[in-house]
Short mmCIF file of C-alpha atoms in Angstrom, two decimals:
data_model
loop_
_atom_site.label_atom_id
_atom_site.label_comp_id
_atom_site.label_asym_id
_atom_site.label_seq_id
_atom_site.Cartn_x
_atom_site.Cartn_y
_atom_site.Cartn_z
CA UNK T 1157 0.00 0.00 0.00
CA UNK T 1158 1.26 3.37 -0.92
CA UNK T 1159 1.13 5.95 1.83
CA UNK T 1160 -1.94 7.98 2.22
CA UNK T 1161 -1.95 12.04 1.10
CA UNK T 1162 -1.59 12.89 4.75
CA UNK T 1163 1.14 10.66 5.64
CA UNK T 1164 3.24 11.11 2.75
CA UNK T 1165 6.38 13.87 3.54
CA UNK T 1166 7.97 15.30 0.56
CA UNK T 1167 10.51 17.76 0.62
CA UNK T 1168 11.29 19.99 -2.09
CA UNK T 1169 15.06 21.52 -2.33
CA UNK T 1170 14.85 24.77 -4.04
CA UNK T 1171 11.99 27.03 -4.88
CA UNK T 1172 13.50 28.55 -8.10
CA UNK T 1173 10.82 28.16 -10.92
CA UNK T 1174 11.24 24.25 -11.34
CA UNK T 1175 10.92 23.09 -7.55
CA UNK T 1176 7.50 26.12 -7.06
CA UNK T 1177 5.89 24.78 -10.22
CA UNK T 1178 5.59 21.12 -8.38
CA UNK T 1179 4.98 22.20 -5.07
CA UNK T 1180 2.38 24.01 -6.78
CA UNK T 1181 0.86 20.70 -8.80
CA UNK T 1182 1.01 19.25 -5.77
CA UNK T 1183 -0.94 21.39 -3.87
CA UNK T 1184 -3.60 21.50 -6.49
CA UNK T 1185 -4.46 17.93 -5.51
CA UNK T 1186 -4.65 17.84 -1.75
CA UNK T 1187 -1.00 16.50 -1.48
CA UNK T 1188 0.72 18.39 0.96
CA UNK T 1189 5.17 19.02 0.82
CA UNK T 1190 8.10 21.04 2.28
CA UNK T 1191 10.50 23.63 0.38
CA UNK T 1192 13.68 24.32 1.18
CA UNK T 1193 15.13 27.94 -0.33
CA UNK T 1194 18.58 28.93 0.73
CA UNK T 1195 17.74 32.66 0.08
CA UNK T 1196 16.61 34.09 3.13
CA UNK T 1197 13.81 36.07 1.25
CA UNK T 1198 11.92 36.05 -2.58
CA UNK T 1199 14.39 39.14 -3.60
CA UNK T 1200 17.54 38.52 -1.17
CA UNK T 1201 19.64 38.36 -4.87
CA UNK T 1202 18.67 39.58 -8.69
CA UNK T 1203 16.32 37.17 -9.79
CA UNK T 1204 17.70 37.61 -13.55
CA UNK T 1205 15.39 39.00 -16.68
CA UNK T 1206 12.95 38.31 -18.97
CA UNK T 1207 12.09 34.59 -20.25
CA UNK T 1208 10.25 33.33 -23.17
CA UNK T 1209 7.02 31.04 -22.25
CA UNK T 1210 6.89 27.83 -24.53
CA UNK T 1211 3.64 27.03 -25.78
CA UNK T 1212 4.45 23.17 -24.69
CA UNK T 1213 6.60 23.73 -21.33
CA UNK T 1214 6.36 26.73 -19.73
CA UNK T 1215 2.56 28.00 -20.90
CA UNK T 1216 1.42 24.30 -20.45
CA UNK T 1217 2.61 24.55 -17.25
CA UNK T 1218 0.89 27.53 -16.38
CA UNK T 1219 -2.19 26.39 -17.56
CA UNK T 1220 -2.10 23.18 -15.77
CA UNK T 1221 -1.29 24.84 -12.53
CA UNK T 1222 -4.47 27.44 -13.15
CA UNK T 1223 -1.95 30.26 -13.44
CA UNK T 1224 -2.53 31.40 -16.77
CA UNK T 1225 -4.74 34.15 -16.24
CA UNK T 1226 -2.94 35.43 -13.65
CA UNK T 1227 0.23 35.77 -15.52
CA UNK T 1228 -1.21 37.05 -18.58
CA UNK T 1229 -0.86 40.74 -18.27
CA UNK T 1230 2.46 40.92 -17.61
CA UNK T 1231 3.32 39.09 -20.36
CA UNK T 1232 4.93 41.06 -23.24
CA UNK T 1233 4.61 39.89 -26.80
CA UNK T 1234 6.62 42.53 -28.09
CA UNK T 1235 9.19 41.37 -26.28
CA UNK T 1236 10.24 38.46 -29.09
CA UNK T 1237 11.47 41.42 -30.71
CA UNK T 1238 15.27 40.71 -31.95
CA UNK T 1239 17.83 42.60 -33.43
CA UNK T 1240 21.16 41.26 -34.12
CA UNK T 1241 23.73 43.96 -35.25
CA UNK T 1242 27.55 44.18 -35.38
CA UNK T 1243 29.78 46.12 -33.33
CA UNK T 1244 29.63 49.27 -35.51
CA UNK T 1245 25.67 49.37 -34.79
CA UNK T 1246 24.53 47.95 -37.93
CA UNK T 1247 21.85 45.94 -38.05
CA UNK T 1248 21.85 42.73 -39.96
CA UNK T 1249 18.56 41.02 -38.89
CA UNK T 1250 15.49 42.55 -37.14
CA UNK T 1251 12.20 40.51 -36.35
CA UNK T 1252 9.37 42.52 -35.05
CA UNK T 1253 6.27 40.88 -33.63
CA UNK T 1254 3.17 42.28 -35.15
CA UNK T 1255 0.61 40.20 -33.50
CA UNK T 1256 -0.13 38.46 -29.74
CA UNK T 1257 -2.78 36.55 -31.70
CA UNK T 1258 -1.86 32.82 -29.01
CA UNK T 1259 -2.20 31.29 -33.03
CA UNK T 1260 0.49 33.05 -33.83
CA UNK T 1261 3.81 30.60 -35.08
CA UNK T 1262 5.67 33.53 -32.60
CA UNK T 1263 3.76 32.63 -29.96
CA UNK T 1264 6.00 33.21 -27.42
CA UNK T 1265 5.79 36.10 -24.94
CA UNK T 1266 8.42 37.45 -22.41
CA UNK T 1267 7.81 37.65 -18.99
CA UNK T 1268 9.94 39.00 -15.95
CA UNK T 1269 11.09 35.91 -14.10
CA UNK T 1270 10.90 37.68 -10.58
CA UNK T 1271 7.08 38.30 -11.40
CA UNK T 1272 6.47 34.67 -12.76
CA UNK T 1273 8.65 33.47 -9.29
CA UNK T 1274 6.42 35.93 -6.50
CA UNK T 1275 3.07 34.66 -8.92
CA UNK T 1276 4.23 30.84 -7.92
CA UNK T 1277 5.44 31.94 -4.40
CA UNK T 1278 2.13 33.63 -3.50
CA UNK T 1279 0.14 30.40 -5.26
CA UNK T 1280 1.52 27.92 -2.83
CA UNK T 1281 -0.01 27.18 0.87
CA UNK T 1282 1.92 29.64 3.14
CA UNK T 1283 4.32 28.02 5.56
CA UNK T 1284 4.74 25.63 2.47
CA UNK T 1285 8.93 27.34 2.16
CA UNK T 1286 11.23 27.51 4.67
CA UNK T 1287 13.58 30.51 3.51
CA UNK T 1288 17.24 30.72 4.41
CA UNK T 1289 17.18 26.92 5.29
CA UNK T 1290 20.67 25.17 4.17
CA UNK T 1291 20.72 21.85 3.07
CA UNK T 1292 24.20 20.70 4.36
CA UNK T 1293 23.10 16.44 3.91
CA UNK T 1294 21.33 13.90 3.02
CA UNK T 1295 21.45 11.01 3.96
CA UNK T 1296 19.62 7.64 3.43
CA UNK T 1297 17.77 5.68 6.42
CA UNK T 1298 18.35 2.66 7.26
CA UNK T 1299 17.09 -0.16 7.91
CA UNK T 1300 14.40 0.19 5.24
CA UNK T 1301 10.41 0.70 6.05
CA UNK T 1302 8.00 -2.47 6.09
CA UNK T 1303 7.17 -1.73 3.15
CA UNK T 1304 10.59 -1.93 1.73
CA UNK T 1305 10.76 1.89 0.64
CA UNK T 1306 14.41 4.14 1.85
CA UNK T 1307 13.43 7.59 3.78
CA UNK T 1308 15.62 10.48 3.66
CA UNK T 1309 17.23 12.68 6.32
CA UNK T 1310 17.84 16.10 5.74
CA UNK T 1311 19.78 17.61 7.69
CA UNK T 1312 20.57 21.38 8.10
CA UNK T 1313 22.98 23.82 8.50
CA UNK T 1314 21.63 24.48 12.15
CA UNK T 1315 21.77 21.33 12.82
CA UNK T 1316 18.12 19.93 12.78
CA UNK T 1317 17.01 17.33 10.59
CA UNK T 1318 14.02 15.74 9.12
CA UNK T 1319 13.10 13.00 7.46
CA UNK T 1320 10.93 12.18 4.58
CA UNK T 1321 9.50 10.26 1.92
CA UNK T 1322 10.70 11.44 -1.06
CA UNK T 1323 13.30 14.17 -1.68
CA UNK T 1324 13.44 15.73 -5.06
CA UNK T 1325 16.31 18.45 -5.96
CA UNK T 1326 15.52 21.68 -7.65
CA UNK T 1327 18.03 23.32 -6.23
CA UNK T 1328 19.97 24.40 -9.67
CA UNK T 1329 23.60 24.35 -11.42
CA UNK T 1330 25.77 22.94 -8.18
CA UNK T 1331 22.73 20.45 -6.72
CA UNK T 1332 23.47 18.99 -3.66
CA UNK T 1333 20.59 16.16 -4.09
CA UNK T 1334 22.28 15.29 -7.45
CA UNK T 1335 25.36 13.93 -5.35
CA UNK T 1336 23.34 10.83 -4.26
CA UNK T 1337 22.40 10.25 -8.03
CA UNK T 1338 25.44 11.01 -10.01
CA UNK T 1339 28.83 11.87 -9.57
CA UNK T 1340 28.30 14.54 -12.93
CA UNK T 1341 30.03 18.47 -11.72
CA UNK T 1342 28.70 21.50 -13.97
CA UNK T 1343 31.68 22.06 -17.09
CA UNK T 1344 32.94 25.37 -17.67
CA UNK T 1345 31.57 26.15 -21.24
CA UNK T 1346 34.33 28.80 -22.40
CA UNK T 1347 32.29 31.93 -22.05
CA UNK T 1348 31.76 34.81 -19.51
CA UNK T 1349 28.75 36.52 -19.26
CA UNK T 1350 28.92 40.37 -17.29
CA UNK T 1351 25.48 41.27 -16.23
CA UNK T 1352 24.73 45.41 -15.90
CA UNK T 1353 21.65 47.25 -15.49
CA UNK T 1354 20.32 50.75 -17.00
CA UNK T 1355 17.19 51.75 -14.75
CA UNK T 1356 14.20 53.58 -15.98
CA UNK T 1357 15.34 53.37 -19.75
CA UNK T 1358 12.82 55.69 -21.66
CA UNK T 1359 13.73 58.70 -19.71
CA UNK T 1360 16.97 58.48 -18.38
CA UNK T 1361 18.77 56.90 -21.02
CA UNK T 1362 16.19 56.97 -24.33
CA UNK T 1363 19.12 56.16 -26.53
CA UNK T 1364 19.65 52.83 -25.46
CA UNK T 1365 16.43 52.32 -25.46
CA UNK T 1366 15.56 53.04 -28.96
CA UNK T 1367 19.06 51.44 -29.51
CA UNK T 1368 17.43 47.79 -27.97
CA UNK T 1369 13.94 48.52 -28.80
CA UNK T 1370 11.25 46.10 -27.23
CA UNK T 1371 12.85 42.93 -27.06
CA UNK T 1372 15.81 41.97 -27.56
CA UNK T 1373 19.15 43.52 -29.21
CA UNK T 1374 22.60 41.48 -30.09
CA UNK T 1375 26.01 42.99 -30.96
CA UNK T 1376 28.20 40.01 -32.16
CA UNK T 1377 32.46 40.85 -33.64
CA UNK T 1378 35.39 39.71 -32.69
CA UNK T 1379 34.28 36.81 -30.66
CA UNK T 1380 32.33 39.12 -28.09
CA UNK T 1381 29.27 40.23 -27.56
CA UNK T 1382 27.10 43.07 -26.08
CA UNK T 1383 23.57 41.52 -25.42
CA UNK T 1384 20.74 43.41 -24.22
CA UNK T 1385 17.40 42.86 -22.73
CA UNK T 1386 13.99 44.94 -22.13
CA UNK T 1387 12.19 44.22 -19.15
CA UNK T 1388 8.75 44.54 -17.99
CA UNK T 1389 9.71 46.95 -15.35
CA UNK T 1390 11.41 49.62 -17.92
CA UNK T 1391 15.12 48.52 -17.01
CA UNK T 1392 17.57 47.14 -19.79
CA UNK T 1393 20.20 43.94 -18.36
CA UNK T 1394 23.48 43.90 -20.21
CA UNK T 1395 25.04 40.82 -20.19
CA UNK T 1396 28.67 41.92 -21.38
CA UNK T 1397 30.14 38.34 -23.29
CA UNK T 1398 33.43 37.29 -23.94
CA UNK T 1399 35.52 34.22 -24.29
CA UNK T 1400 37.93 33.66 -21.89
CA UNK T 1401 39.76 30.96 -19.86
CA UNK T 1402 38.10 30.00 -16.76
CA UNK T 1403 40.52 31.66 -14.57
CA UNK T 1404 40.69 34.37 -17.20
CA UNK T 1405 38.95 37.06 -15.70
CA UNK T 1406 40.92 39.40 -13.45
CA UNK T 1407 39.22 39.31 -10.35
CA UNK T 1408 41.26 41.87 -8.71
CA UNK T 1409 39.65 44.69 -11.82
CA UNK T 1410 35.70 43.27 -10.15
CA UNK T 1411 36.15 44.34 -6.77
CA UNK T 1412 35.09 47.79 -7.90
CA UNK T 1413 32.60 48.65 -10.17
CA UNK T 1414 34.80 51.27 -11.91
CA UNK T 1415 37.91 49.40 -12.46
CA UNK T 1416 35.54 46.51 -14.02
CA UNK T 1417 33.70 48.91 -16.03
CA UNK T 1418 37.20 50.34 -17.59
CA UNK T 1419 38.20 46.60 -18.05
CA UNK T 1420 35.15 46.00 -20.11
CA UNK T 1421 35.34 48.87 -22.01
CA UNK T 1422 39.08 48.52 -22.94
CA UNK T 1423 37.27 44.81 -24.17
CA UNK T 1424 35.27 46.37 -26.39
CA UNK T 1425 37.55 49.68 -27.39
CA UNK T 1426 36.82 49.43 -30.52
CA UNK T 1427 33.09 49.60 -31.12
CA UNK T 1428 30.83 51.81 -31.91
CA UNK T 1429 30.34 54.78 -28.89
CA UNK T 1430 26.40 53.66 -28.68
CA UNK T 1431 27.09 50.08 -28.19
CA UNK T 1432 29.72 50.97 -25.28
CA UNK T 1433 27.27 53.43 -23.29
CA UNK T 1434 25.44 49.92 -22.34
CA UNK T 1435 28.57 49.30 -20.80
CA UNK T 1436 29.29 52.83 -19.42
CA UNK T 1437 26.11 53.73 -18.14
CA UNK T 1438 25.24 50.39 -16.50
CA UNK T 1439 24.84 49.90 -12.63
CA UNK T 1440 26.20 47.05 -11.30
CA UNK T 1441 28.81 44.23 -12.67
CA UNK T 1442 27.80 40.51 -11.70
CA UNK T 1443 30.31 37.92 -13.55
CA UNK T 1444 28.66 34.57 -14.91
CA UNK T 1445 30.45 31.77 -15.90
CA UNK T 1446 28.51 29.91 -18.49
CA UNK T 1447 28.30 25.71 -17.10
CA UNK T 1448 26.55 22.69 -18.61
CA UNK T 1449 25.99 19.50 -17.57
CA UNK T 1450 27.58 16.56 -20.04
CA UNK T 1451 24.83 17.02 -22.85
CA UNK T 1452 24.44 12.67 -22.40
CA UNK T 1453 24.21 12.74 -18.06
CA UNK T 1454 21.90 10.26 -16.71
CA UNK T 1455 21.58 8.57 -13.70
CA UNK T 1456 20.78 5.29 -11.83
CA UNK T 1457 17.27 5.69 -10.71
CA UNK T 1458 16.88 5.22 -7.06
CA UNK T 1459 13.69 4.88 -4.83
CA UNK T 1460 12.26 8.32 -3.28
CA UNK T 1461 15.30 10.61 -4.69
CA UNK T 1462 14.77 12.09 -7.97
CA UNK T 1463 16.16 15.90 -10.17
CA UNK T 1464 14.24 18.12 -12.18
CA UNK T 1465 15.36 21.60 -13.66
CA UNK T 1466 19.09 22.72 -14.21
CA UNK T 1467 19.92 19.67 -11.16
CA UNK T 1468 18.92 17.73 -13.67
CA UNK T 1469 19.89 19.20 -17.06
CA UNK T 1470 22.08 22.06 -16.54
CA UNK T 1471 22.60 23.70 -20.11
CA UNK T 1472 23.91 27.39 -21.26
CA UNK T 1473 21.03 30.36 -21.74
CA UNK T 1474 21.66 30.08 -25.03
CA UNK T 1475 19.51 26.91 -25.45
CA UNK T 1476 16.77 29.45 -24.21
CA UNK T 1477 15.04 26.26 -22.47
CA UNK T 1478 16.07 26.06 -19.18
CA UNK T 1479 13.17 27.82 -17.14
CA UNK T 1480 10.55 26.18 -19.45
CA UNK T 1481 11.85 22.83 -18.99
CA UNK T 1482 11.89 23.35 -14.92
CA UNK T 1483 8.41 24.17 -14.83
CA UNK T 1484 7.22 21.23 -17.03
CA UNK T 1485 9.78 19.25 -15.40
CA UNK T 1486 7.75 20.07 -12.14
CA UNK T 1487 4.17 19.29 -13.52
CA UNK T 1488 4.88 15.93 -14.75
CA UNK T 1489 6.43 14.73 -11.79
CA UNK T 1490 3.79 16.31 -9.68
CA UNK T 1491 0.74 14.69 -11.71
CA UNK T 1492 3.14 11.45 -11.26
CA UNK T 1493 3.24 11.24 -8.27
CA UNK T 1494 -0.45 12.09 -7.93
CA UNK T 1495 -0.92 9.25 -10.32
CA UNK T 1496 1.00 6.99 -8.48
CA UNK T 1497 -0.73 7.88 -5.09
CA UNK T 1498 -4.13 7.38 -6.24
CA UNK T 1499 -3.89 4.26 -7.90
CA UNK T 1500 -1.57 3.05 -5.46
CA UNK T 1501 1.19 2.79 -7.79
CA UNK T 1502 4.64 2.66 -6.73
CA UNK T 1503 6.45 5.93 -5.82
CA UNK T 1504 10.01 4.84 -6.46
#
C-alpha cells in the first residue's frame, strides 16, 4: 500500500521556478510538501530577466497549474522582438512581432522571471517554504520501512534534521541532491557573461532604449558580444560576453565597479560609442560563468530521490530552455506522483 496524502512527507530543495511549479501541482491535488530555499527572502539576490514562455513547457505549465490568467498581463509579446547587429551598430537582422494573436507561429511572450517566481510563491499554501534553510546532507535511512521503501534525512545547516519520503532536488547548477544520483560536476563552457543594469530606460537613457527597442538587441564581432534585454519593469540587463579561460577574468579589476567597467570597455575599445554606453552607463557588474551538464548525463534511478530543472539538465542560456523545462519538469512529476498515489502505484 502506498502511503496515504496525509502521511506522505515530501521535501522539495529549491523554490526557483522548477521546484515552485511542483509544489504548486502538488498542492492543487490535496497533497501536501516542504520547500527548502537557501535565500533568506523572494528578492535577497537579482532574480535575472525576462524569459520566453513555450507554448508546450512553460505556458502548459501555467495552464495546468491554473496560473494562466494570472500571468497574462504581464506578459509582453513585443518582447520576441530581436535585433542582431555588429559592433559598428549595424543591423543585420530585425524581427518585429506584429501580433499576440496565441495562433500566432511567434507565440512566445516574455515575462519578468521575478514576477512569474512571486506569482508561484504567492500560489503555494503559506508556511509551504522555509527561507534561508541550508541543506548541508542527506542522507539515506536505514534499515528500510516495512514496506521496503528508503526515507531520507535532511539535515541542516543548524543542525536539525528531518526525514521524509521522497526528496526531489531543484536546487539548480551545483545540486546537492544530485550527489546521491550522479557523480556529474557543472563544465565550464568557455564563455563569460557580465550582467549590468540601466534603470528607468525611456527617460533616463532613451538612446539605449531606442538602440534595444522592445525585445531583444545582439552585438556580435570579434568573438564578443554586447547583449541586451527589455524588461517589464522599464530597465535594460546587459550581459557583457566574452571568451575567456576560466581563470581568465581578473578578479582583482571586479572588486570595484569602476575598475571593471574600464576593463570591459578597454574589451570592447573598438566599437561603436552607442554600443559601449550599455557598458558605461550600467549599474552594477555581476560575472557569470557559463556551465553545462555533459549534454548525455543520466543517472541510476533510485527509490524516493529524484532531479528536475538545471539539477537535472544544466545547459547554457543560449539553449533558451532552461526555465521552461523546470516548470514542465515540475508538472509531470507532480501529476506522477499524484498518479501513483491514487492508484496506489509505486512511488520509487
Amino acid at each position: 500500500m502506498s502511503p496515504s496524502n496525509s502521511q506522505l512527507k515530501i521535501a522539495i530543495v529549491g523554490a526557483g521556478l522548477g521546484g515552485l511549479t511542483l509544489a504548486r501541482t502538488l498542492q492543487q491535488n490535496d497533497i501536501n510538501c516542504s520547500v527548502f530555499e537557501l535565500d533568506v527572502s523572494p528578492n535577497s539576490r537579482p532574480q535575472g530577466g525576462s524569459l520566453d514562455m513555450h507554448q508546450e513547457s512553460g505556458q502548459y505549465a501555467l495552464r495546468s497549474n491554473g496560473l494562466w490568467d494570472k500571468i497574462e498581463p504581464h506578459m509582453r509579446y513585443e518582447g520576441e522582438d530581436l535585433r542582431i547587429a555588429d559592433k559598428t551598430g549595424k543591423i543585420w537582422l530585425e524581427e518585429i512581432n506584429e501580433t499576440d494573436d496565441p495562433s500566432s507561429q511567434r507565440n512566445r511572450p516574455e515575462v519578468d522571471r521575478s514576477v512569474l517566481r512571486q506569482m508561484y510563491i504567492d500560489s503555494i499554501k503559506e508556511g509551504t517554504i522555509h527561507w534561508g534553510t541550508q541543506v548541508k546532507n542527506i542522507v539515506p535511512v536505514e534499515p528500510l520501512t516495512e514496506n521496503g521503501r528508503t526515507l531520507y534525512t535532511l539535515v541542516f545547516r543548524d543542525g536539525t534534521e528531518e526525514t521524509f519520503d521522497i526528496v526531489v532536488g531543484a536546487d539548480g547548477a551545483w545540486s546537492r541532491v544530485r550527489t546521491l544520483l550522479s557523480d556529474a560536476k557543472p563544465v565550464y563552457g568557455g564563455v563569460v557573461m557580465i550582467e549590468t543594469r540601466l534603470m528607468n530606460v525611456d527617460e533616463d537613457h532613451p538612446e539605449e532604449a531606442k538602440l534595444v527597442g522592445h525585445g531583444t538587441m545582439s552585438a556580435l564581432s570579434d568573438n564578443k558580444g554586447i547583449m541586451a534585454q527589455r524588461n517589464g519593469d522599464g530597465s535594460i540587463r546587459n550581459y557583457i560576453t566574452l571568451r575567456i579561460p576560466e581563470n581568465g577574468l581578473p578578479e582583482k579589476e571586479f572588486l570595484q565597479e569602476s575598475t571593471g567597467r574600464a576593463y570591459l570597455l578597454n574589451q570592447f575599445n573598438d566599437w561603436s560609442q552607442d554600443l559601449r554606453d550599455l557598458i558605461e552607463n550600467g549599474q552594477g557588474l555581476t560575472p557569470r560563468f557559463i556551465s553545462a551538464l555533459p549534454i548525455k548525463h543520466r543517472w541510476t534511478s533510485r527509490p524516493g530521490v529524484t532531479i528536475i530543472g538545471d539539477a537535472a539538465h544544466l545547459m547554457s542560456p543560449f539553449a533558451g530552455e532552461g526555465a521552461n523545462l523546470a516548470m514542465i519538469d515540475g508538472v509531470e512529476l507532480g501529476l506522477a506522483i499524484v498518479k501513483a498515489i491514487k492508484e496506489g502505484g509505486d512511488l520509487a
